[in-house]
Short mmCIF file of C-alpha atoms in Angstrom, two decimals:
data_model
loop_
_atom_site.label_atom_id
_atom_site.label_comp_id
_atom_site.label_asym_id
_atom_site.label_seq_id
_atom_site.Cartn_x
_atom_site.Cartn_y
_atom_site.Cartn_z
CA ILE C 1 0.36 0.04 -0.10
CA SER C 2 3.06 2.18 1.10
CA GLN C 3 4.58 1.69 -2.46
CA MET C 4 1.55 1.97 -4.34
CA THR C 5 0.44 5.46 -2.12
CA ASN C 6 4.49 6.74 -2.63
CA ARG C 7 3.38 5.74 -6.93
CA LEU C 8 0.61 8.14 -7.16
CA ARG C 9 2.51 11.14 -4.97
CA GLU C 10 4.59 10.79 -7.73
CA ARG C 11 2.66 10.80 -10.54
CA GLU C 12 0.59 14.12 -8.24
CA GLU C 13 3.98 15.82 -9.08
CA GLU C 14 5.08 14.75 -12.32
CA PHE C 15 1.57 16.43 -13.37
CA ARG C 16 1.48 19.44 -10.94
CA ALA C 17 5.01 20.12 -12.43
CA LEU C 18 4.58 19.53 -16.02
CA VAL C 19 0.62 21.91 -16.04
CA SER C 20 3.45 24.45 -14.02
CA GLY C 21 5.31 24.78 -16.24
CA VAL C 22 2.31 25.10 -19.69
CA ARG C 23 2.24 28.84 -19.83
CA ASP C 24 0.08 29.03 -23.40
CA TYR C 25 -2.72 26.97 -21.54
CA ALA C 26 -5.07 27.13 -18.93
CA ILE C 27 -5.92 24.13 -17.25
CA PHE C 28 -7.57 23.28 -14.22
CA THR C 29 -9.96 20.52 -12.74
CA VAL C 30 -13.76 21.05 -11.90
CA ASP C 31 -15.78 18.99 -9.42
CA VAL C 32 -18.75 16.82 -10.64
CA GLN C 33 -20.53 20.39 -8.72
CA GLY C 34 -19.00 22.48 -11.32
CA ARG C 35 -16.74 24.03 -8.85
CA ILE C 36 -13.24 24.52 -9.77
CA SER C 37 -11.81 22.31 -7.64
CA SER C 38 -7.56 23.08 -9.02
CA TRP C 39 -5.91 25.58 -10.67
CA HIS C 40 -2.66 26.47 -11.78
CA VAL C 41 0.03 28.65 -13.33
CA GLY C 42 -1.32 29.04 -17.25
CA ALA C 43 -5.14 29.65 -16.00
CA GLN C 44 -3.34 32.20 -13.52
CA LEU C 45 -1.51 34.12 -16.60
CA MET C 46 -4.46 33.69 -19.31
CA LYS C 47 -7.74 34.55 -17.09
CA GLY C 48 -6.14 36.70 -14.17
CA TYR C 49 -7.86 34.64 -11.37
CA THR C 50 -5.05 33.90 -8.85
CA ALA C 51 -6.15 30.40 -6.94
CA GLU C 52 -7.32 31.61 -3.65
CA GLU C 53 -9.99 33.24 -6.36
CA ALA C 54 -10.91 30.46 -8.65
CA ILE C 55 -10.98 27.61 -6.17
CA GLY C 56 -14.24 26.56 -4.89
CA MET C 57 -16.09 29.10 -7.99
CA PRO C 58 -18.04 28.16 -10.28
CA PHE C 59 -16.40 27.28 -13.43
CA ALA C 60 -19.64 28.82 -15.65
CA GLN C 61 -18.36 32.49 -13.97
CA LEU C 62 -16.15 32.18 -16.72
CA PHE C 63 -18.44 31.94 -19.41
CA THR C 64 -20.54 35.25 -20.73
CA PRO C 65 -23.02 35.91 -19.52
CA GLU C 66 -25.70 35.27 -22.94
CA ASP C 67 -23.63 30.87 -22.25
CA ARG C 68 -23.63 30.94 -18.57
CA GLU C 69 -28.54 32.00 -19.60
CA ARG C 70 -28.25 29.43 -22.61
CA GLY C 71 -26.83 26.57 -20.53
CA LEU C 72 -23.17 26.10 -22.07
CA PRO C 73 -21.04 25.31 -18.76
CA GLN C 74 -24.09 22.25 -18.38
CA HIS C 75 -23.65 21.70 -21.72
CA GLU C 76 -19.91 20.82 -21.79
CA MET C 77 -20.52 18.49 -18.44
CA GLY C 78 -23.02 17.20 -19.41
CA VAL C 79 -20.90 15.58 -23.46
CA ALA C 80 -17.87 15.55 -21.17
CA ALA C 81 -19.75 12.98 -18.40
CA GLU C 82 -21.69 11.08 -21.92
CA THR C 83 -19.29 11.02 -23.89
CA GLY C 84 -15.79 11.26 -22.21
CA GLU C 85 -14.71 15.27 -23.95
CA PHE C 86 -16.67 17.85 -25.15
CA LYS C 87 -14.47 19.88 -27.78
CA GLY C 88 -15.24 23.56 -28.84
CA GLU C 89 -14.52 26.87 -29.47
CA GLY C 90 -16.52 29.91 -27.61
CA THR C 91 -16.01 33.86 -26.02
CA ARG C 92 -14.88 33.12 -22.45
CA LEU C 93 -14.07 36.34 -20.38
CA ARG C 94 -10.92 37.59 -17.81
CA LYS C 95 -10.99 38.60 -14.54
CA SER C 96 -11.48 41.93 -15.81
CA GLY C 97 -14.89 40.97 -17.63
CA ALA C 98 -12.14 41.19 -20.99
CA PRO C 99 -13.39 38.82 -23.86
CA PHE C 100 -10.87 35.73 -25.96
CA VAL C 101 -12.22 33.59 -27.89
CA ALA C 102 -10.82 29.86 -26.21
CA GLU C 103 -10.73 26.13 -27.31
CA VAL C 104 -11.56 24.47 -25.17
CA VAL C 105 -11.06 20.60 -24.37
CA LEU C 106 -12.97 19.31 -21.48
CA THR C 107 -12.40 15.83 -20.34
CA ALA C 108 -14.14 13.64 -17.26
CA LEU C 109 -11.96 12.21 -14.68
CA ARG C 110 -13.23 8.69 -14.02
CA GLY C 111 -12.46 6.34 -10.90
CA PRO C 112 -11.22 3.24 -10.76
CA ARG C 113 -14.92 1.27 -10.47
CA GLY C 114 -16.13 4.32 -13.19
CA GLU C 115 -17.39 7.20 -11.30
CA LEU C 116 -17.19 9.93 -12.13
CA LEU C 117 -14.90 12.06 -10.48
CA GLY C 118 -14.73 15.43 -11.82
CA TYR C 119 -13.40 17.16 -15.22
CA LEU C 120 -9.97 18.25 -16.19
CA LYS C 121 -10.06 21.32 -18.40
CA LEU C 122 -7.97 22.61 -20.83
CA THR C 123 -8.41 25.68 -22.97
CA GLN C 124 -5.66 27.37 -25.06
CA ASP C 125 -6.73 31.40 -25.70
CA ILE C 126 -7.85 31.79 -30.25
CA THR C 127 -8.40 35.19 -30.07
CA ASP C 128 -4.78 36.80 -31.96
CA ARG C 129 -5.45 33.80 -34.71
CA LYS C 130 -9.24 33.85 -34.89
CA ARG C 131 -8.05 37.73 -36.01
CA VAL C 132 -5.83 36.67 -38.20
CA GLU C 133 -8.08 34.24 -40.30
CA ALA C 134 -10.31 36.57 -40.06
CA GLU C 135 -8.48 39.62 -41.53
CA ARG C 136 -7.06 36.81 -44.18
CA ASP C 137 -10.62 36.10 -44.90
CA GLN C 138 -11.59 39.81 -45.79
CA THR C 139 -8.77 40.35 -48.13
CA LEU C 140 -9.99 37.66 -50.01
CA ARG C 141 -13.24 38.99 -49.69
CA ASN C 142 -12.00 42.04 -50.64
CA ALA C 143 -9.72 40.43 -53.14
CA GLU C 144 -13.10 39.37 -55.32
CA SER C 145 -15.04 41.98 -54.61
CA ALA C 146 -12.12 43.89 -57.15
CA ARG C 147 -12.22 41.08 -59.29
CA VAL C 148 -16.14 41.38 -60.17
CA ALA C 149 -15.28 44.45 -59.97
CA ALA C 150 -12.99 44.63 -62.82
CA GLU C 151 -15.31 42.47 -64.71
CA GLN C 152 -17.78 44.76 -64.55
CA ALA C 153 -15.78 47.34 -65.71
CA SER C 154 -14.81 45.78 -68.78
CA ARG C 155 -18.24 44.27 -69.73
CA ALA C 156 -19.15 47.81 -69.47
CA LYS C 157 -16.15 49.17 -71.12
CA ASP C 158 -16.66 47.28 -74.38
CA GLU C 159 -20.53 47.95 -74.41
CA PHE C 160 -19.77 51.85 -74.26
CA VAL C 161 -17.21 51.07 -77.22
CA ALA C 162 -19.67 48.95 -79.08
CA THR C 163 -23.15 51.78 -78.27
CA VAL C 164 -20.22 54.77 -79.45
CA SER C 165 -18.96 52.78 -82.70
CA HIS C 166 -22.17 52.31 -84.07
CA GLU C 167 -23.92 55.98 -83.21
CA LEU C 168 -20.50 57.42 -85.00
CA ARG C 169 -21.22 54.49 -88.05
CA THR C 170 -24.79 55.58 -88.79
CA PRO C 171 -24.06 59.39 -89.47
CA LEU C 172 -20.41 58.26 -91.13
CA SER C 173 -21.93 56.14 -93.64
CA ALA C 174 -24.97 58.92 -95.05
CA ILE C 175 -22.10 60.57 -95.43
CA LEU C 176 -19.84 58.18 -97.22
CA GLY C 177 -22.81 57.33 -99.40
CA TRP C 178 -24.01 60.48 -100.45
CA ALA C 179 -19.93 62.05 -101.01
CA GLN C 180 -19.99 58.77 -102.94
CA VAL C 181 -22.87 59.99 -105.42
CA LEU C 182 -22.06 63.36 -105.79
CA GLN C 183 -18.76 62.11 -106.85
CA ARG C 184 -20.17 59.12 -109.41
CA ARG C 185 -22.62 62.45 -111.44
CA VAL C 186 -23.94 65.43 -111.04
CA PRO C 187 -26.80 64.92 -109.93
CA ASP C 188 -29.78 67.15 -110.77
CA PRO C 189 -30.78 70.40 -108.25
CA GLN C 190 -33.15 68.84 -106.25
CA THR C 191 -30.83 65.83 -105.26
CA LEU C 192 -27.94 68.24 -105.04
CA LYS C 193 -30.39 69.69 -102.33
CA HIS C 194 -30.85 66.73 -101.06
CA ALA C 195 -27.72 65.58 -100.44
CA ILE C 196 -26.21 68.56 -99.56
CA ASP C 197 -28.51 68.71 -96.57
CA ALA C 198 -28.47 65.02 -95.47
CA ILE C 199 -24.11 65.53 -95.27
CA ALA C 200 -25.00 68.69 -92.96
CA ARG C 201 -27.36 66.67 -90.92
CA ASN C 202 -25.63 63.31 -90.37
CA ALA C 203 -21.78 66.04 -89.73
CA GLY C 204 -23.97 68.09 -87.50
CA MET C 205 -25.31 64.04 -86.07
CA GLN C 206 -21.82 63.20 -85.23
CA ALA C 207 -20.84 66.18 -84.02
CA ARG C 208 -22.60 66.46 -81.28
CA LEU C 209 -21.55 62.82 -80.76
CA VAL C 210 -18.23 64.07 -79.90
CA GLU C 211 -18.69 66.41 -77.75
CA ASP C 212 -20.74 64.27 -75.79
CA LEU C 213 -17.92 62.16 -76.23
#
């Protein structure tokens, strides 16, 4: 029995040394009632509570009021108790009330007969990672919007050029047509007047188009 006790004590000291050296994660345990039962240095650094402040506190206090209202802490414990582990992401609160985005794992701790002893909670602050991902997604959306806008502008330019070409070609064709008639023969006075009027009218139309452009 003494050897088993010593081995358990050694394992506990190894575990304490391990979690004390982990500063990028908040590691703590929760009892079956949902109260914090142990609190390690990573948890203090991330969340701002000392061990004296945290131990005995409902771990639901680390959630936002909205998530507490939705029963998310109880949901995490229920899933972990039923399946062995809960994994997820969500907003958590520091002691100051400042929110941060967390990736969490809640693992059920069971005794030799399978009885539920509590839970081990592992929390990682992924706020910076989420910010970088959001900025990358926004950059991709901006690039896509710019590409669509460029395609629309290109189509609009092509349509504009086609319209202008058609509008300029119409009076020009009439001018060239009547000029060719006058070049081939000397028309009668009535035809000559009609030709000159048509040329003048279409030249005026083309001049107005050029001014509009």
